[in-house]
Short mmCIF file of N, CA and C in Angstrom, two decimals:
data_model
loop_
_atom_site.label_atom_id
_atom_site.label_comp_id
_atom_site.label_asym_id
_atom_site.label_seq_id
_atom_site.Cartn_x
_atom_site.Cartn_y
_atom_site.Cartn_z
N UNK A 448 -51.03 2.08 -30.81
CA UNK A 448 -49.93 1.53 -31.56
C UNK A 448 -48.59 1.95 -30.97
N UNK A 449 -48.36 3.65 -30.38
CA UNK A 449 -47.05 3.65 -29.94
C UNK A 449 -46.96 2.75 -28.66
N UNK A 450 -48.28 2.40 -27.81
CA UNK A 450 -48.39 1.66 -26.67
C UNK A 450 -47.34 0.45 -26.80
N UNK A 451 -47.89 -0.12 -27.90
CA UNK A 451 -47.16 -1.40 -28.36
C UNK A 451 -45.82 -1.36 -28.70
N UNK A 452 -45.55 -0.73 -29.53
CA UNK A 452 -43.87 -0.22 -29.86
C UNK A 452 -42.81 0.21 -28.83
N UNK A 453 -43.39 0.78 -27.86
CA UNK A 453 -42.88 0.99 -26.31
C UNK A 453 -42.75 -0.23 -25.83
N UNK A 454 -43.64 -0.80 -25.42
CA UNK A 454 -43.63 -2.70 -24.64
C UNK A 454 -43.45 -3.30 -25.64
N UNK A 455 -42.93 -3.76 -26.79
CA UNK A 455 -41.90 -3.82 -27.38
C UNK A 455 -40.25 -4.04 -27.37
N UNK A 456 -40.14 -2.54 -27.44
CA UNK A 456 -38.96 -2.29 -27.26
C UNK A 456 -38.06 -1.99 -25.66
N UNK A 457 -39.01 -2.17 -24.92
CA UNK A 457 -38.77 -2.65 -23.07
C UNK A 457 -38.19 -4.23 -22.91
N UNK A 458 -39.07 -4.82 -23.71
CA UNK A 458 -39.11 -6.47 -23.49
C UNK A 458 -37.59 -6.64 -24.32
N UNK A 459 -37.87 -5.72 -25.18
CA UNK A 459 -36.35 -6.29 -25.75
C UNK A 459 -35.28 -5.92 -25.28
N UNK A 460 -35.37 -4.91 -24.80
CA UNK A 460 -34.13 -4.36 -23.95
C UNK A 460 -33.51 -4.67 -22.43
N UNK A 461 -35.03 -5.70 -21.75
CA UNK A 461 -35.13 -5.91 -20.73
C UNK A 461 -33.79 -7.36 -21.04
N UNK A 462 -34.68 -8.02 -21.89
CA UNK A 462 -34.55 -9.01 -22.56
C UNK A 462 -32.76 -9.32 -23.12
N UNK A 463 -32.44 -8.41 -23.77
CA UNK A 463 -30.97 -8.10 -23.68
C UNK A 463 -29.79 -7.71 -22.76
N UNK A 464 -30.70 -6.84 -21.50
CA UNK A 464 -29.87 -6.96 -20.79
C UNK A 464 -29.48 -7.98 -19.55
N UNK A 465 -30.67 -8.97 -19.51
CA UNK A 465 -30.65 -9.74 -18.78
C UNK A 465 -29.39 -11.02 -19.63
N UNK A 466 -29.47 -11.13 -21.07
CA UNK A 466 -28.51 -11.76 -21.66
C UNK A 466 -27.37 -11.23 -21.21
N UNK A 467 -26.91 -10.01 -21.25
CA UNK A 467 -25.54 -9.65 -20.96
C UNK A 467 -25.04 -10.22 -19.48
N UNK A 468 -26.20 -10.20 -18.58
CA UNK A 468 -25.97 -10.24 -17.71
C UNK A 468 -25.89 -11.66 -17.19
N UNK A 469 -26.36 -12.59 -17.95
CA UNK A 469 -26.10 -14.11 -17.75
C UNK A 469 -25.05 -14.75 -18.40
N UNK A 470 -24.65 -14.12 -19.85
CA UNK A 470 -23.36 -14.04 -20.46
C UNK A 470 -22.02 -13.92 -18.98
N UNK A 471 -22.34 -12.86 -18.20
CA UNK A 471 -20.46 -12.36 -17.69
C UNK A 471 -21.16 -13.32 -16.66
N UNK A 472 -22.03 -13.83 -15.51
CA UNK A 472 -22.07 -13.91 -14.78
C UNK A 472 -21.39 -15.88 -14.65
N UNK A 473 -21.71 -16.19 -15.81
CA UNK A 473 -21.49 -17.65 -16.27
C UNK A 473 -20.04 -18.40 -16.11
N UNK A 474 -19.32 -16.91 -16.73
CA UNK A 474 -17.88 -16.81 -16.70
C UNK A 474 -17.09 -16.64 -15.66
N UNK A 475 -17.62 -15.77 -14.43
CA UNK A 475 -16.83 -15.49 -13.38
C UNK A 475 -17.62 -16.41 -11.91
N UNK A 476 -18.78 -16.59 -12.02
CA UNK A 476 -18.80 -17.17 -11.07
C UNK A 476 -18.81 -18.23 -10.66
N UNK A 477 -19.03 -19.23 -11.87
CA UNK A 477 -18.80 -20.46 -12.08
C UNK A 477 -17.44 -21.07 -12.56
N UNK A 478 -16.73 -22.07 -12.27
CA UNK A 478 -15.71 -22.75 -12.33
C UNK A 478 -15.72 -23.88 -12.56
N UNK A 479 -14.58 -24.75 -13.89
CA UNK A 479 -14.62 -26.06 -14.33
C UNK A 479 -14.69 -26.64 -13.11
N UNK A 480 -13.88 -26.30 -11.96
CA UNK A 480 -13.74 -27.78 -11.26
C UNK A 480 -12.32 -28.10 -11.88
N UNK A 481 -11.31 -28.11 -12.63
CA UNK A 481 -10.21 -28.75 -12.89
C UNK A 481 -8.95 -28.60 -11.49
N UNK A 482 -9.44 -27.07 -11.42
CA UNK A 482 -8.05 -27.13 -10.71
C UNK A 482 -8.06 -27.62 -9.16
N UNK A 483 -9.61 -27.46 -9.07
CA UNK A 483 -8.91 -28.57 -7.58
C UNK A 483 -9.03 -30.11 -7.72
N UNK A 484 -9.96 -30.01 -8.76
CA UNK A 484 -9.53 -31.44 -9.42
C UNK A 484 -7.77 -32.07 -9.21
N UNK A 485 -7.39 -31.28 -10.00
CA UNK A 485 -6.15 -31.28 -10.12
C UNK A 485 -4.96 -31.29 -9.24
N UNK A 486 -5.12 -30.14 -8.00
CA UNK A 486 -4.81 -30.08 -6.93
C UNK A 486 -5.03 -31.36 -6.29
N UNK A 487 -5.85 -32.21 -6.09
CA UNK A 487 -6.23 -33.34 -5.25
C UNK A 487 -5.51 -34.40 -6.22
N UNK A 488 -5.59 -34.47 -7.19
CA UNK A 488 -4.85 -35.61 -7.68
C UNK A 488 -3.14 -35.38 -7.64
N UNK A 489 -2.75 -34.02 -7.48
CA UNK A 489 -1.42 -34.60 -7.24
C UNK A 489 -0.98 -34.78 -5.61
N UNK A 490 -1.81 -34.34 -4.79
CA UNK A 490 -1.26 -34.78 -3.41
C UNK A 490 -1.36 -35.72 -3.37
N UNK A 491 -2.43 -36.53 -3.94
CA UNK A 491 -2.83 -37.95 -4.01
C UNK A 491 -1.39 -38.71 -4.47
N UNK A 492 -1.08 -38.15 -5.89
CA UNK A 492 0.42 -38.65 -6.26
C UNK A 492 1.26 -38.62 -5.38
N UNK A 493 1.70 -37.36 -4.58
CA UNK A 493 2.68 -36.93 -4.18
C UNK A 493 2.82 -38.14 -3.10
N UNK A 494 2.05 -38.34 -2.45
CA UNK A 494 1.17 -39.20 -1.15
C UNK A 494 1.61 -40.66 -1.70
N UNK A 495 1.73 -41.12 -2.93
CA UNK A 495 1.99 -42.52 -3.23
C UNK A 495 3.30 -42.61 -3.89
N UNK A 496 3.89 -41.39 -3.88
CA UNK A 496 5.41 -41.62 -4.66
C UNK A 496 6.09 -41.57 -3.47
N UNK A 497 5.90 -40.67 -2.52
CA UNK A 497 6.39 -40.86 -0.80
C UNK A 497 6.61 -41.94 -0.18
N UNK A 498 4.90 -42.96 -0.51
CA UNK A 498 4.82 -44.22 0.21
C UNK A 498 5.95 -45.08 -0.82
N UNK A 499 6.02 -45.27 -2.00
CA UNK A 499 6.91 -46.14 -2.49
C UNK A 499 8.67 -45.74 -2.52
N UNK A 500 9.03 -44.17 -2.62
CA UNK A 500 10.28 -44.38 -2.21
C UNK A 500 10.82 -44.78 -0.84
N UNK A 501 9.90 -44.50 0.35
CA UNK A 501 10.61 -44.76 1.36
C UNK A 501 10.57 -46.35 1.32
N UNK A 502 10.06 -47.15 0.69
CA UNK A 502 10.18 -48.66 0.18
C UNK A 502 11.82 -49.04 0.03
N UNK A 503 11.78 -47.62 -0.70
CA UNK A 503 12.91 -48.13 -1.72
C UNK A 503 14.34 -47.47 -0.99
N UNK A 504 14.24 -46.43 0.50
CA UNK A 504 14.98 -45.98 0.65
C UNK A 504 16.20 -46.43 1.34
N UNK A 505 16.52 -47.81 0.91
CA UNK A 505 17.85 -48.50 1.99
C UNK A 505 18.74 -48.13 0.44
N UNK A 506 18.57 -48.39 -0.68
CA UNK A 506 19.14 -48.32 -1.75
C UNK A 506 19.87 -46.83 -2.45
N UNK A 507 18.08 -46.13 -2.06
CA UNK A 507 18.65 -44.50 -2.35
C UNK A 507 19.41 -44.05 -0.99
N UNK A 508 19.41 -44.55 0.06
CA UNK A 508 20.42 -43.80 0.80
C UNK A 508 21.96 -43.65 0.59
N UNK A 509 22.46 -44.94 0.39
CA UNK A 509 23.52 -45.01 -0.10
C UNK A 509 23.89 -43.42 -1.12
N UNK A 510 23.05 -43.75 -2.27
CA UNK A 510 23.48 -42.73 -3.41
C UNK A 510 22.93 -41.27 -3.03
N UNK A 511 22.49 -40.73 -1.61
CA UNK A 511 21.98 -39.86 -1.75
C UNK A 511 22.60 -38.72 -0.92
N UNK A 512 23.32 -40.04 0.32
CA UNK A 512 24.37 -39.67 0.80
C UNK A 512 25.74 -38.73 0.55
N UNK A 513 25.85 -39.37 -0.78
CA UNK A 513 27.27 -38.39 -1.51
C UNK A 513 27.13 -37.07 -2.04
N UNK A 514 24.95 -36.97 -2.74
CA UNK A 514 24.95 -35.78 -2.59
C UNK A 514 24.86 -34.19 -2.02
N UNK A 515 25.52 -33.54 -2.37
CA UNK A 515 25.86 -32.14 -1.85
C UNK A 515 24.54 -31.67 -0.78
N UNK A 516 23.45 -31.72 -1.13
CA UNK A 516 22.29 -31.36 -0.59
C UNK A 516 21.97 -32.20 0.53
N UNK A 517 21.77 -33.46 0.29
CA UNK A 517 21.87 -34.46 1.61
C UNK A 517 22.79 -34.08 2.50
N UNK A 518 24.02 -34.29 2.32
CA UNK A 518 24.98 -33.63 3.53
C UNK A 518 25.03 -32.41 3.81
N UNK A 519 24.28 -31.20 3.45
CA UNK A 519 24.17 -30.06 3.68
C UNK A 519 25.29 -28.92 3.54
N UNK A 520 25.83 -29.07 2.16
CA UNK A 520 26.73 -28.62 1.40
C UNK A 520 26.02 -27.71 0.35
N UNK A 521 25.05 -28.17 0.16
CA UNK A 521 24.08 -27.44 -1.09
C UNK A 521 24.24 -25.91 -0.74
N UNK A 522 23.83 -25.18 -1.83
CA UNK A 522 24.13 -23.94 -1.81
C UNK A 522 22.32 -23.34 -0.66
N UNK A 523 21.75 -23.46 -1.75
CA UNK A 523 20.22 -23.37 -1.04
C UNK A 523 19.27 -24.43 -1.15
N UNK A 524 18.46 -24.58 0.05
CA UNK A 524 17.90 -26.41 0.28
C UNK A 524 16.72 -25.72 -0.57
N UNK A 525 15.51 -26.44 -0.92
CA UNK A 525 14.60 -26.49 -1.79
C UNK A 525 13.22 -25.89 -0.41
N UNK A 526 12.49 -24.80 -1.08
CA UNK A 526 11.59 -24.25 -0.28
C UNK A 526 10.32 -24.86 -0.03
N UNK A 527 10.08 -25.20 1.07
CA UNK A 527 8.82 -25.47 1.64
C UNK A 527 8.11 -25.43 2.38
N UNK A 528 6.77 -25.88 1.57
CA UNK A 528 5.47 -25.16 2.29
C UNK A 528 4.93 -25.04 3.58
N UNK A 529 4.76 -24.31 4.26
CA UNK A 529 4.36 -24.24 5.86
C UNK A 529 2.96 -24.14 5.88
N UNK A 530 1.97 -23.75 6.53
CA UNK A 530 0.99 -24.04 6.62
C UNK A 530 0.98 -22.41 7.13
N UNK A 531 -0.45 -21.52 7.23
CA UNK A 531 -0.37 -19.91 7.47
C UNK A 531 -0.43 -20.26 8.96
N UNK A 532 0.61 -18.64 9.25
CA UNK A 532 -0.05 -18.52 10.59
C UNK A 532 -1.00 -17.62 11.00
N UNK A 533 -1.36 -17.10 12.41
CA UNK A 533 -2.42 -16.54 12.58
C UNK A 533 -1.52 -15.09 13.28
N UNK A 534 -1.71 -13.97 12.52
CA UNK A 534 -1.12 -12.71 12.95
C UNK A 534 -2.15 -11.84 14.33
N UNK A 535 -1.04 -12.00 15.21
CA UNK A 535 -2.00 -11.83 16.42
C UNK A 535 -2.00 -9.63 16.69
N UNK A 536 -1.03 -9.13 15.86
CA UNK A 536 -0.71 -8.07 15.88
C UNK A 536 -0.09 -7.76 14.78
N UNK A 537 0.14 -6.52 14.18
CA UNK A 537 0.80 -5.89 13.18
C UNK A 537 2.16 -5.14 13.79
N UNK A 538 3.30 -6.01 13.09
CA UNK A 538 4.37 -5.24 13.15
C UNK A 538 4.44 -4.43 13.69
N UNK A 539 5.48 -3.62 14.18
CA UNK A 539 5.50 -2.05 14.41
C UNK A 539 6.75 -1.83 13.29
N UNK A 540 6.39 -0.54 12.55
CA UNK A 540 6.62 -0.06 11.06
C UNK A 540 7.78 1.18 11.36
N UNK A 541 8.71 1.26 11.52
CA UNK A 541 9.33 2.17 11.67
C UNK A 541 9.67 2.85 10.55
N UNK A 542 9.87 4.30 10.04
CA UNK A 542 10.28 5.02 8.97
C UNK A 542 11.72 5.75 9.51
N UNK A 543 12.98 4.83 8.31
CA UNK A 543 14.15 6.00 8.66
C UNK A 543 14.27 7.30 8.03
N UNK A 544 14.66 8.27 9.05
CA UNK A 544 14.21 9.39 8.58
C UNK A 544 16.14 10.15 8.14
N UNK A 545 16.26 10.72 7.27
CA UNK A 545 17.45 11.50 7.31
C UNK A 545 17.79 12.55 7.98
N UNK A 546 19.08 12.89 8.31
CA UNK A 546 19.27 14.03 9.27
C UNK A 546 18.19 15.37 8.76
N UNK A 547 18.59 15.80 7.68
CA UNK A 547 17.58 16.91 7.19
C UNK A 547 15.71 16.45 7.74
N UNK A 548 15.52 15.58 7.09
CA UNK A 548 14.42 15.54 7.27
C UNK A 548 13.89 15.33 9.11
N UNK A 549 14.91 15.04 10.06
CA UNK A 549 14.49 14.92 11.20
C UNK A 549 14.61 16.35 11.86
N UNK A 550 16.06 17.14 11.02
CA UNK A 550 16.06 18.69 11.71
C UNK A 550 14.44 19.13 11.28
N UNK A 551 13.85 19.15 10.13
CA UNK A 551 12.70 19.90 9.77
C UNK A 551 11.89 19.25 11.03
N UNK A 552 11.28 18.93 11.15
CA UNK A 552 10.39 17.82 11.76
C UNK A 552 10.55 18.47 13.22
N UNK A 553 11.94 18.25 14.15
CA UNK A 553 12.04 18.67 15.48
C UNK A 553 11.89 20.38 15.11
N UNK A 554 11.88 21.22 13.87
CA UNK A 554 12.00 22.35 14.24
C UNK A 554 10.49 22.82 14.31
N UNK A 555 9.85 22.04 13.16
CA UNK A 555 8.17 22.29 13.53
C UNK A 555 7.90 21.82 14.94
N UNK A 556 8.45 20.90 15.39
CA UNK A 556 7.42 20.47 16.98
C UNK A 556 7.96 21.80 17.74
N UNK A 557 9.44 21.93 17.74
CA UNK A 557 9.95 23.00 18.26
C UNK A 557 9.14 24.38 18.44
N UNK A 558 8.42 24.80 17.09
CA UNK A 558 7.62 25.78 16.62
C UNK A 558 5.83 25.10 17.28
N UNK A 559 6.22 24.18 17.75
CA UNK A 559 3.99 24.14 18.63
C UNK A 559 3.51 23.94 17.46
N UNK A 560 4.27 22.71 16.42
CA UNK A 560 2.87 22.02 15.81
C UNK A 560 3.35 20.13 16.01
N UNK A 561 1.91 19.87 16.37
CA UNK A 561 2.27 18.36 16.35
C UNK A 561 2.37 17.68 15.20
N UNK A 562 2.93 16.94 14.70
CA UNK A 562 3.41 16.49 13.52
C UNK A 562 3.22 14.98 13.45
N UNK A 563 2.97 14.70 14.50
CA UNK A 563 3.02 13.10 14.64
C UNK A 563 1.57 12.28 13.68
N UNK A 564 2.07 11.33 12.57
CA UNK A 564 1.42 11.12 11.96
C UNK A 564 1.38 11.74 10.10
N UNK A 565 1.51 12.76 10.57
CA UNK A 565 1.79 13.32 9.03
C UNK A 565 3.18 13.93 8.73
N UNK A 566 3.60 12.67 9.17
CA UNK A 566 5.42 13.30 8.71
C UNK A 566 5.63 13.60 7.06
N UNK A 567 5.30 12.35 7.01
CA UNK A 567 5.52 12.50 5.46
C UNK A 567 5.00 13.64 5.10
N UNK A 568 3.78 14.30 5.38
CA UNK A 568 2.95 14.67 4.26
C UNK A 568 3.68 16.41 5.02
N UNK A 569 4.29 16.76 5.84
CA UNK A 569 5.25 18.04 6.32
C UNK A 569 5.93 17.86 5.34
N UNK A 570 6.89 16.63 5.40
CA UNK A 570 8.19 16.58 4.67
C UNK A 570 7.76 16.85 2.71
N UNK A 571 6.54 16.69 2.15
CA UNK A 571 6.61 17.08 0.81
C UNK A 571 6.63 18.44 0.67
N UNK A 572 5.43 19.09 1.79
CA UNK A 572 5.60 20.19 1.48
C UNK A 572 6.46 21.11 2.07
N UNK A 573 7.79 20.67 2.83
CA UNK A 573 9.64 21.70 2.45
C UNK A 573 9.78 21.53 0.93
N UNK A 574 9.24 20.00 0.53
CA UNK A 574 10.26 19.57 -0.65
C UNK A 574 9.39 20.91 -1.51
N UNK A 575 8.30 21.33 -1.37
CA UNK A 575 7.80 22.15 -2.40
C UNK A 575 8.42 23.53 -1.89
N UNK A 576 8.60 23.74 -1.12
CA UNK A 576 9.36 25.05 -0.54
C UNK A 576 10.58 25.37 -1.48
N UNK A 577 11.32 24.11 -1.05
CA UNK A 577 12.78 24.53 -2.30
C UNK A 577 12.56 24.56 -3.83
N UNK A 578 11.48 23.53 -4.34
CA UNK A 578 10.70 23.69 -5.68
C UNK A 578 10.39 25.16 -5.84
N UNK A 579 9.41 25.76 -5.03
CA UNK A 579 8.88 26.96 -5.75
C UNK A 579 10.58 28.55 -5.82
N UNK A 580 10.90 28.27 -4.61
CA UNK A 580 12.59 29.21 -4.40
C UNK A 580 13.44 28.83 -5.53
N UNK A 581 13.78 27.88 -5.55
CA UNK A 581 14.36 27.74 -7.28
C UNK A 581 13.88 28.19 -8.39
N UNK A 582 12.01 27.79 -8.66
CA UNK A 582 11.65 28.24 -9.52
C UNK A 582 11.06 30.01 -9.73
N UNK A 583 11.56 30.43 -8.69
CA UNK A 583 11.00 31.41 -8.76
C UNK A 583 9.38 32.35 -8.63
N UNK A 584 9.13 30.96 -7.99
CA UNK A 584 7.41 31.06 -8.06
C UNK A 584 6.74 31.57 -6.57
N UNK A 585 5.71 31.79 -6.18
CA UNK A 585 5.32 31.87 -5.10
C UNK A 585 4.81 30.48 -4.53
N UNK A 586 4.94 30.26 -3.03
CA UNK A 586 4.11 28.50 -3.22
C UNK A 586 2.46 29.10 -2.10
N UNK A 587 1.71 28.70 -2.44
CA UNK A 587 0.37 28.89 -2.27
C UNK A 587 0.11 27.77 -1.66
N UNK A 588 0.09 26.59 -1.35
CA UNK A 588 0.31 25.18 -0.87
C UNK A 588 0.27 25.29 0.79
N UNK A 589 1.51 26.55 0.53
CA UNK A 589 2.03 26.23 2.59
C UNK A 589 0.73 26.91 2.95
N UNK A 590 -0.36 27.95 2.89
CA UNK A 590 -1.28 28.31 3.24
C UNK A 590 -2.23 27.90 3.87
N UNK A 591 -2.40 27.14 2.51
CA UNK A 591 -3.47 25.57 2.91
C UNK A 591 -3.35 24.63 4.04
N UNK A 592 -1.87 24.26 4.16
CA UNK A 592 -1.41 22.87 5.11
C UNK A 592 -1.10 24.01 6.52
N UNK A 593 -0.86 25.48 6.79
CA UNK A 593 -1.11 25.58 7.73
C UNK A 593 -2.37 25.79 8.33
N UNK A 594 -3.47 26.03 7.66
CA UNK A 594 -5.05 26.09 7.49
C UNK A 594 -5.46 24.71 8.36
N UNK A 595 -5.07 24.00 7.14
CA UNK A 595 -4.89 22.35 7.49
C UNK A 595 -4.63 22.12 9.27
N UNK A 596 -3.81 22.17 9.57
CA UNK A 596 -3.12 22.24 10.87
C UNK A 596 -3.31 22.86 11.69
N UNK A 597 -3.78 24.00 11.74
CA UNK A 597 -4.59 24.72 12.85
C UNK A 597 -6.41 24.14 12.68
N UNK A 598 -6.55 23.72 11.76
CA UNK A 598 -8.05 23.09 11.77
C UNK A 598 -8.54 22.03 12.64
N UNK A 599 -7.13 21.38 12.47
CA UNK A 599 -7.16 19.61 12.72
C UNK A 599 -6.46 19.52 14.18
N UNK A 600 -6.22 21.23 14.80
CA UNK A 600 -5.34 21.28 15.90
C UNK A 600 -4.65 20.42 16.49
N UNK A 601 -3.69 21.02 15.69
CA UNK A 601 -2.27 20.38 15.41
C UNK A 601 -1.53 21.36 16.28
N UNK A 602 -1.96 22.39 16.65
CA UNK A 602 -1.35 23.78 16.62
C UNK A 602 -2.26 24.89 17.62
N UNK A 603 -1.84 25.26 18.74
CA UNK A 603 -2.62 26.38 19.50
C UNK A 603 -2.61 27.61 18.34
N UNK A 604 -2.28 27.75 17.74
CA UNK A 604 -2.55 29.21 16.76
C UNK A 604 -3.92 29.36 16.36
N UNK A 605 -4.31 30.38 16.69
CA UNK A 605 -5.68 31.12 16.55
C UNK A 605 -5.88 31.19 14.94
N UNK A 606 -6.59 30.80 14.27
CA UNK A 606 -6.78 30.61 12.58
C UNK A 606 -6.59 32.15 12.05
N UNK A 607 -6.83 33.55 12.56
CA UNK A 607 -6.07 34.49 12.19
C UNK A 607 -4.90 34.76 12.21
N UNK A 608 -3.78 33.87 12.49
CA UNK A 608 -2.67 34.05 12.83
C UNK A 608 -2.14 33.08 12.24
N UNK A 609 -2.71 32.27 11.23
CA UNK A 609 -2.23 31.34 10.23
C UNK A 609 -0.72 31.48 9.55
N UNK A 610 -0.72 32.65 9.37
CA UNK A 610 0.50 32.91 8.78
C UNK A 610 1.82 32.69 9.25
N UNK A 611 1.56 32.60 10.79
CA UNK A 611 2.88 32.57 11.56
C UNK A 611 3.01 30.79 11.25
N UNK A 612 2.40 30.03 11.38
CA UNK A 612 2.45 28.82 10.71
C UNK A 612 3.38 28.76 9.70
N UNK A 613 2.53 29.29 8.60
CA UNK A 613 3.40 28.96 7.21
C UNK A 613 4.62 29.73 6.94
N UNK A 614 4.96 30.65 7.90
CA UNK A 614 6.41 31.31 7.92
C UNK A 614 7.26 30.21 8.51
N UNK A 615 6.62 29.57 9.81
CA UNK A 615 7.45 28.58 10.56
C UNK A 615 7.99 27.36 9.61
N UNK A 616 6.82 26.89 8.85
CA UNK A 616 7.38 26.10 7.80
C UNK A 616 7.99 26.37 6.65
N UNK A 617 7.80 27.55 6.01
CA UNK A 617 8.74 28.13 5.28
C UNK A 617 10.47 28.40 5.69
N UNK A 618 10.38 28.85 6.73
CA UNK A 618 11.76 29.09 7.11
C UNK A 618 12.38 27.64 8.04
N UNK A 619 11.54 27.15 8.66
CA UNK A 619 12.19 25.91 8.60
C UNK A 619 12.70 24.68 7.53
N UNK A 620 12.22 24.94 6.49
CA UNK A 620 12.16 24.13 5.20
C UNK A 620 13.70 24.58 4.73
N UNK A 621 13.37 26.01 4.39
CA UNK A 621 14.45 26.52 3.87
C UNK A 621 16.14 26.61 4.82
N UNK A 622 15.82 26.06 5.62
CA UNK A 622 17.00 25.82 6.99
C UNK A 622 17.41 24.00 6.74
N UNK A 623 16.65 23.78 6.97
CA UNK A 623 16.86 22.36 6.44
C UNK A 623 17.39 21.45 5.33
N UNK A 624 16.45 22.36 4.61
CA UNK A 624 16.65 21.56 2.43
C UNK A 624 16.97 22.71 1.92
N UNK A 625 17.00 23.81 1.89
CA UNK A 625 17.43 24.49 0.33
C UNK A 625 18.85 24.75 0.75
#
């Protein structure tokens, strides 16, 4: 009898979740069809209101002439659609950097760590340098990111000698930003 009450309550659960699962699947993966429906019927329009004004265009020229936009007086012409192109390369991304933030930066390379690539992520942690000196706190952070940096050799410093790292960025931080 519990045999039964078990296969049972499997079938029903099987049974339910396969509902849930035909419920969401109904909704997202399937589509009315309207909107390209829709889409196709107005190019279709667009396509036969084209063919009949230029019918009509000895009449509208006259009146179309005087306006601002026709003679190219308009403030801004009306935007349109281009067709995509094909990106054969990515930009090159330049970041402007501020005087402070470029002194920090040349004083670490200055100091034998390469930096290239994780500018940003140098430049938060000065910004935590002057954070913890204001607050009065110790910062525990620079430890890590010179850890970081002699790991990822960034840096000829021998990992016992870590510290000379995070002095370099400490006192360069504090030369820079505080």
């Amino acid at each position: 009898m519990t045999f039964t009450r078990t296969r049972t309550a499997l079938v029903a659960a099987v049974l339910g979740f396969a509902a849930t699962l035909a419920a969401c699947g109904g909704v997202t993966v399937e589509g009315s069809g309207t909107a390209t429906e829709s889409a196709t019927t107005s190019v279709a329009r667009e396509s036969a209101t084209t063919g009949s004004s230029e019918a009509g265009a000895g009449s509208e020229a006259s009146r179309s002439s005087s306006s601002p936009r026709a003679s190219g007086g308009g403030s801004n012409p009306a935007p349109r659609d281009q067709p995509a192109e094909e990106v054969s390369e990515l930009p090159e991304f330049t970041v402007e950097r501020t005087p402070a933030e470029l002194d920090f930066l040349d004083g670490l390379r200055a100091g034998g760590v390469n930096v290239d690539g994780v500018e940003d992520q140098m430049i938060a942690a000065a910004n935590t340098v002057c954070r913890s000196r204001e607050e009065g706190v110790d910062n525990f952070t620079l430890d890590a990111i010179a850890g970081q940096l002699i790991a990822q050799g960034r840096t000829d410093v021998a990992e016992d000698q870590g510290a000379t790292i995070t002095e370099l960025i400490r006192s360069t931080a504090e030369r820079a930003y505080c």
